[in-house]
XYZ file of N, CA, C and O in Angstrom:
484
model
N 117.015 140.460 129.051
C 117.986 140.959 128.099
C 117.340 141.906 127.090
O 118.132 142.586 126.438
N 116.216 142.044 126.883
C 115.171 142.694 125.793
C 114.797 143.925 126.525
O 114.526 144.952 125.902
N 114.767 143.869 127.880
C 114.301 144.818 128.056
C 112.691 145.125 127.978
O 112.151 146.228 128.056
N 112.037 143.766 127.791
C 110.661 143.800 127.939
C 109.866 142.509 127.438
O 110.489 141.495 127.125
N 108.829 142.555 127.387
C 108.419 141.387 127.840
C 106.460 140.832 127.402
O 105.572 141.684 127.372
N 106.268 139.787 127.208
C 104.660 139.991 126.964
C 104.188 138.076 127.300
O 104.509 136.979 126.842
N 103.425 138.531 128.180
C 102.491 137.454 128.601
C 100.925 137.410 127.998
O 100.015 138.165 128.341
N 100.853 136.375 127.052
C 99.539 136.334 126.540
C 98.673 135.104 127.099
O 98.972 133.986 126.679
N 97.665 135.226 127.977
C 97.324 133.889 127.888
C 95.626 134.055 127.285
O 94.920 135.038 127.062
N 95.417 132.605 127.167
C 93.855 132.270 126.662
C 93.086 131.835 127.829
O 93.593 130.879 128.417
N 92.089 132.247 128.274
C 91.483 132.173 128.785
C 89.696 131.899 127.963
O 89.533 130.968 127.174
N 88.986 132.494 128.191
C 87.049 131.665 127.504
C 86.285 132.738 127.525
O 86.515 133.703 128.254
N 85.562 132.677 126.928
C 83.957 133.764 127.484
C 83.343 133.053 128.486
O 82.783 133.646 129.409
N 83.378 131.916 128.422
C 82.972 131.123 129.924
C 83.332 131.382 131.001
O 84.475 131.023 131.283
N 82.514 132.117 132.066
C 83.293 132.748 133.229
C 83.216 133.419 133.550
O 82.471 133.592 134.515
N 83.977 134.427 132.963
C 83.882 135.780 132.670
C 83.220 136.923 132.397
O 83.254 137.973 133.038
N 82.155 136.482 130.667
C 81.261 136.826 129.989
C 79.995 136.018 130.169
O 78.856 136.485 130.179
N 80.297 134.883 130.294
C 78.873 133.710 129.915
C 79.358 132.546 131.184
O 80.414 132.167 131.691
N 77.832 132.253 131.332
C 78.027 130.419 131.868
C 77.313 129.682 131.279
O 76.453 130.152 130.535
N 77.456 128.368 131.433
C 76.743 127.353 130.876
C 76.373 126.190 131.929
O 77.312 125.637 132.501
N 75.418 125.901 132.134
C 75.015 124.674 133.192
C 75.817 123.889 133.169
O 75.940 123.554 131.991
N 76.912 123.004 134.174
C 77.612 122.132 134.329
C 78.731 122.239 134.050
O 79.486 121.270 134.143
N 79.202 123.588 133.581
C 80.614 124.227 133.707
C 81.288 124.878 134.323
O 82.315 125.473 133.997
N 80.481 124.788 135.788
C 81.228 126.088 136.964
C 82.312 125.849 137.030
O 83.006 126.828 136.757
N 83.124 124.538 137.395
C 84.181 124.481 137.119
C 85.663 125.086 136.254
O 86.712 125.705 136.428
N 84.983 124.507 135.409
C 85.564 125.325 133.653
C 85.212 126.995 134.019
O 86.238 127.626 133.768
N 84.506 127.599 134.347
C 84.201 129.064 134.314
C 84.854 129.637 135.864
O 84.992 130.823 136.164
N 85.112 128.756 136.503
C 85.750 129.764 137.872
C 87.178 129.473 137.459
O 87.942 130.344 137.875
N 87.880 128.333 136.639
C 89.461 128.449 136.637
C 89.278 129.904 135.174
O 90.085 130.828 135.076
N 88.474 129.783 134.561
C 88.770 131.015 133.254
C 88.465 132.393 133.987
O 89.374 133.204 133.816
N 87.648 132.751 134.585
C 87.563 133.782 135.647
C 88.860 134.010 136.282
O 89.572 134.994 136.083
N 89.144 132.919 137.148
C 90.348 133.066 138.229
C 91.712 133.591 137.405
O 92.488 134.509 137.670
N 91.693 132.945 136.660
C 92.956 133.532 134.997
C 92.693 135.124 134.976
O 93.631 135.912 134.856
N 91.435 135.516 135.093
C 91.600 137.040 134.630
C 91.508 137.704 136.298
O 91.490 138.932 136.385
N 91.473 137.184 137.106
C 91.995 137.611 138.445
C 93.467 138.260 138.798
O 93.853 139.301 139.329
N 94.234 136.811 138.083
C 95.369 136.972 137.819
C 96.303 137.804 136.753
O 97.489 138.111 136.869
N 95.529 138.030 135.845
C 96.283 138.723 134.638
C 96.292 139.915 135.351
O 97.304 140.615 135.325
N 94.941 140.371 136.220
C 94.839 141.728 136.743
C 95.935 142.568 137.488
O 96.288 143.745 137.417
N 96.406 141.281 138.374
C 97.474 141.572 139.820
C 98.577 141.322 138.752
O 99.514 142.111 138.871
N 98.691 140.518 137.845
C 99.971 140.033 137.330
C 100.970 141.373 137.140
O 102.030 141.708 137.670
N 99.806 142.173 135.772
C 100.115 143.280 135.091
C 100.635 144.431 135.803
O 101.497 145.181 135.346
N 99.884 144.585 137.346
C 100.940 145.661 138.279
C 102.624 144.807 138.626
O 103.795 145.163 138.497
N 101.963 143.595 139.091
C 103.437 143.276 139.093
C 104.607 143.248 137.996
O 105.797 143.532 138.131
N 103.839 142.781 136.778
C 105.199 142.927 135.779
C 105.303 143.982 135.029
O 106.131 143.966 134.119
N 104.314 145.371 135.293
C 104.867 146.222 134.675
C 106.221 146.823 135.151
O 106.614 147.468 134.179
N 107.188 146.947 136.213
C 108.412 147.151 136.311
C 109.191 146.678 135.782
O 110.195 147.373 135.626
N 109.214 145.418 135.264
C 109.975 144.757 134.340
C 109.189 145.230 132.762
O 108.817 144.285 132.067
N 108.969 146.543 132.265
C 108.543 146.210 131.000
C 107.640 145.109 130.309
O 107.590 145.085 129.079
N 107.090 144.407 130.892
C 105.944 143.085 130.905
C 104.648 143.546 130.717
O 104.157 144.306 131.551
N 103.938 143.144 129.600
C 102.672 143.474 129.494
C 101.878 141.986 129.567
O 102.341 140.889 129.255
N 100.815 142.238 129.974
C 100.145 140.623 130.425
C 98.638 140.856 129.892
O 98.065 141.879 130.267
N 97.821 139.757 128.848
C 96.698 140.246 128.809
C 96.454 139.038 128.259
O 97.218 138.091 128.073
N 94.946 139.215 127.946
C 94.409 137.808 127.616
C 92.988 137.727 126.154
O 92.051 138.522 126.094
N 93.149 136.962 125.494
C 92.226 136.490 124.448
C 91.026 135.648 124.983
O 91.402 134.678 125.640
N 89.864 135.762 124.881
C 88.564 135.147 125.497
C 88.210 134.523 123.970
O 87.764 135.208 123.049
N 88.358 133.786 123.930
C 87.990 132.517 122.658
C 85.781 132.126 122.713
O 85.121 131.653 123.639
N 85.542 132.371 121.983
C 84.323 132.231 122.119
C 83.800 130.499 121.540
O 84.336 129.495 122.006
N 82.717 130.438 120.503
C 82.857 129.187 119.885
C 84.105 128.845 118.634
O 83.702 128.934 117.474
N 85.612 128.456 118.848
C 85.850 127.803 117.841
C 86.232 126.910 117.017
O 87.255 126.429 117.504
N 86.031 126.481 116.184
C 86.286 125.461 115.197
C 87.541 124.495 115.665
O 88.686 124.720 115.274
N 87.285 123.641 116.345
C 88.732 123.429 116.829
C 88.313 121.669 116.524
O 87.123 121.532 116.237
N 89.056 120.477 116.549
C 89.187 119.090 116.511
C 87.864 118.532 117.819
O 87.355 117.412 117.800
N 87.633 119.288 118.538
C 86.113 118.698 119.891
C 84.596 119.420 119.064
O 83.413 119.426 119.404
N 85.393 120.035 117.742
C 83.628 120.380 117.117
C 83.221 119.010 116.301
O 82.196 118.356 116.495
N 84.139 118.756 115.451
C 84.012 117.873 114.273
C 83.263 116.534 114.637
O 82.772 115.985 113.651
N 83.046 115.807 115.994
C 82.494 115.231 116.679
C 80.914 115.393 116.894
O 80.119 114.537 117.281
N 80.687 116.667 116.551
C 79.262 117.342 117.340
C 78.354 116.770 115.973
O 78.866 116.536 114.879
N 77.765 116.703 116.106
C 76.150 116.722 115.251
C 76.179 117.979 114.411
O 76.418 119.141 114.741
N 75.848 117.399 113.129
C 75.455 118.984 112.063
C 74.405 119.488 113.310
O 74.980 119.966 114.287
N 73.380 119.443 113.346
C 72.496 120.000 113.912
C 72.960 120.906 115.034
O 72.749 122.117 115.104
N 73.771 119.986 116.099
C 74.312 120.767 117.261
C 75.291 121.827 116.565
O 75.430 122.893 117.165
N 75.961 121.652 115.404
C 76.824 122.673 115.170
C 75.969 123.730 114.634
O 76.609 124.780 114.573
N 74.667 123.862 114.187
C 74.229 124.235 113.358
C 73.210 125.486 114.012
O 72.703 126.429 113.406
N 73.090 125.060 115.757
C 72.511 125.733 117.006
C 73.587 126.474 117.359
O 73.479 127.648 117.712
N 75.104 125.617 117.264
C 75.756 126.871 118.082
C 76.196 128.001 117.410
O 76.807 128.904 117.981
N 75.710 128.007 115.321
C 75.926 128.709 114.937
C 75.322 129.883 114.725
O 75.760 130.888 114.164
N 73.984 129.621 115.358
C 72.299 130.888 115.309
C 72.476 131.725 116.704
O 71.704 132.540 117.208
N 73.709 131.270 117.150
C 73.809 131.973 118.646
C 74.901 133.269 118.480
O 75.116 134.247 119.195
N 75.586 132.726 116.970
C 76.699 133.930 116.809
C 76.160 135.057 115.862
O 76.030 134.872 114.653
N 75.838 136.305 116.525
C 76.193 137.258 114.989
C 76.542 137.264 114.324
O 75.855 137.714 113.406
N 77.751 136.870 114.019
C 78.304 137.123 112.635
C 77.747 135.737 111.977
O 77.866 135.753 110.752
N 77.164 134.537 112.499
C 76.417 133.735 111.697
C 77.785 132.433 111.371
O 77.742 131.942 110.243
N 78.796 131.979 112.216
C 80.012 131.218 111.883
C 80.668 130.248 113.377
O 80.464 130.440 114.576
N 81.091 129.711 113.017
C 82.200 129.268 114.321
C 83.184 130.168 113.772
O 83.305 130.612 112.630
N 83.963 130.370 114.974
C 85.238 131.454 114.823
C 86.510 130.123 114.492
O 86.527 128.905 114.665
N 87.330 130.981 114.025
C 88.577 129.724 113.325
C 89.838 129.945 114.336
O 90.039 130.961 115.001
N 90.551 128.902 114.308
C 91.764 129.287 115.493
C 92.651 129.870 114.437
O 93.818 129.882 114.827
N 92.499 130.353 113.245
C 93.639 131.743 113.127
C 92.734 133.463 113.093
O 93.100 134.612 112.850
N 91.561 132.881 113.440
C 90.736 134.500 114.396
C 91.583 134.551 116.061
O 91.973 135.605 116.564
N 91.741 133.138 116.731
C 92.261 133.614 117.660
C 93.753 134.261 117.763
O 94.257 135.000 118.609
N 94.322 133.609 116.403
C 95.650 133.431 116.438
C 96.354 135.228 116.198
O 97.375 135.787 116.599
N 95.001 135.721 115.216
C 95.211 137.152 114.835
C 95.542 137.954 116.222
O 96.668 138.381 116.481
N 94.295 138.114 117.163
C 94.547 138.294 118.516
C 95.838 138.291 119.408
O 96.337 139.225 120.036
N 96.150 137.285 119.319
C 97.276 136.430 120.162
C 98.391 137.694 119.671
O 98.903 138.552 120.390
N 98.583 137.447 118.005
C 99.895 138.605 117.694
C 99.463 139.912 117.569
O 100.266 140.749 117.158
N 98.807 140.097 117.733
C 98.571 141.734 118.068
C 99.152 141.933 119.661
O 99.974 142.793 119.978
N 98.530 140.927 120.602
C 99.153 141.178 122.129
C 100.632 141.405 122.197
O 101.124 142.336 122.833
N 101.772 139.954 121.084
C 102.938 140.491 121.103
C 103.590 141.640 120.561
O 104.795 141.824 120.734
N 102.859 142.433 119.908
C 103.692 143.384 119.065
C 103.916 144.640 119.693
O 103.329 144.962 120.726
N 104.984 145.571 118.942
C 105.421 146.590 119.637
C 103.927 147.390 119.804
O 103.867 148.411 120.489
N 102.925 146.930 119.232
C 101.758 148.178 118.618
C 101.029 147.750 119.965
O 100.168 148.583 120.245
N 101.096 146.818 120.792
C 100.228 146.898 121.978
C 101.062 146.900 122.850
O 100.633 146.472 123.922
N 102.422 147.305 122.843
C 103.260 147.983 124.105
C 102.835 148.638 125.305
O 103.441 148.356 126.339
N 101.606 149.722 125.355
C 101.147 150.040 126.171
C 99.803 149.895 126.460
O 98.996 150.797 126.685
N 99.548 148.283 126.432
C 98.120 147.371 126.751
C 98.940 146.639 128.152
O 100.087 146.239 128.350
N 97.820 146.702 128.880
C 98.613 145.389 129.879
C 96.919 145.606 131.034
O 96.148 146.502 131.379
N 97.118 144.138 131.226
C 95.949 143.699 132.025
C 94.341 143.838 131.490
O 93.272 144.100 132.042
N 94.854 143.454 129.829
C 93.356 143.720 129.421
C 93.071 142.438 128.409
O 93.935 141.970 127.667
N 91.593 141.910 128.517
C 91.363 141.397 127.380
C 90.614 141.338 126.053
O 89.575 141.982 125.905
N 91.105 140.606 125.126
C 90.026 140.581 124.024
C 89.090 139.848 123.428
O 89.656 138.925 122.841
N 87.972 139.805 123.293
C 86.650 138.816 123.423
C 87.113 138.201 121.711
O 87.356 139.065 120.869
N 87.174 137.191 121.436
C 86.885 137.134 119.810
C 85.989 135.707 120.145
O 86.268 134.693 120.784
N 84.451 136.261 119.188
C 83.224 135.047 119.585
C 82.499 135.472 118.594
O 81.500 134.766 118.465
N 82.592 136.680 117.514
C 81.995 137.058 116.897
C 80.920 137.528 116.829
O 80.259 137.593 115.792
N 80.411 138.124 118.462
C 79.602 138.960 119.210
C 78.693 138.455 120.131
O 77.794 139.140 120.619
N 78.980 136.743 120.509
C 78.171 135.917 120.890
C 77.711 136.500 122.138
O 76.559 136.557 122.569
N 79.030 137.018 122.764
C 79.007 137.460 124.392
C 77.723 139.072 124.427
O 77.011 139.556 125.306
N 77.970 139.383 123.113
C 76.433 140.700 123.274
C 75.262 140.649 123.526
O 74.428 141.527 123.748
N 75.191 139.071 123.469
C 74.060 138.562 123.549
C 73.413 138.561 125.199
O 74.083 138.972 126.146
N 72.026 138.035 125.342
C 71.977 137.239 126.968
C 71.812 135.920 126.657
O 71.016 135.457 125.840
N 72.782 135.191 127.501
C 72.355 133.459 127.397
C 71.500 133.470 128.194
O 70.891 132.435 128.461
């Protein structure tokens, strides 16, 4: 009825950008996601549909608060900008994908990790 349309999904830097020992799992379904956004985006661009995806790096989410100062304190010397990223860094992301201003984005994503992925693991 709109006349158009927007698919955002989340997908990881795991995968994609980075692996981690004992996460192939976790990194071939976040991979396989951007397989799909790829083919998606030819398919739903006839319908006005843009499809793209946010790569979430380390953030701050309810499975950190558990971790060890220390362990949090390693995964924070791994980020440039020197932080865990916050879920309204991802959230910024997310509404930029819906808005009229990325109308002509489709099949692409955006890393927010705060440059972790520039790195080599």
């Amino acid at each position: 009825k709109q006349g158009k349309g927007r698919v955002i999904l989340t997908s990881s830097i795991t995968g994609p950008n980075t692996g981690y020992p004992g996460w192939s799992h976790y990194a071939a379904s976040k991979a396989g996601q951007l397989g799909f956004l790829r083919t998606a985006a030819l398919e739903l661009s006839r319908y006005n549909t843009t499809i793209n995806a946010v790569l979430p790096g380390k953030i701050a989410t309810e499975g950190f608060a558990g971790l060890s100062e220390d362990c949090q304190k390693r995964m924070v010397t791994s980020i440039p900008l020197k932080r865990l990223g916050s879920v309204e860094d991802v959230g910024h992301a997310v509404l930029f994908f819906a808005t009229d201003e990325a109308g002509y984005i489709t099949g692409q994503t955006i890393t927010v990790d705060g440059g972790q992925s520039c790195r080599k693991v």
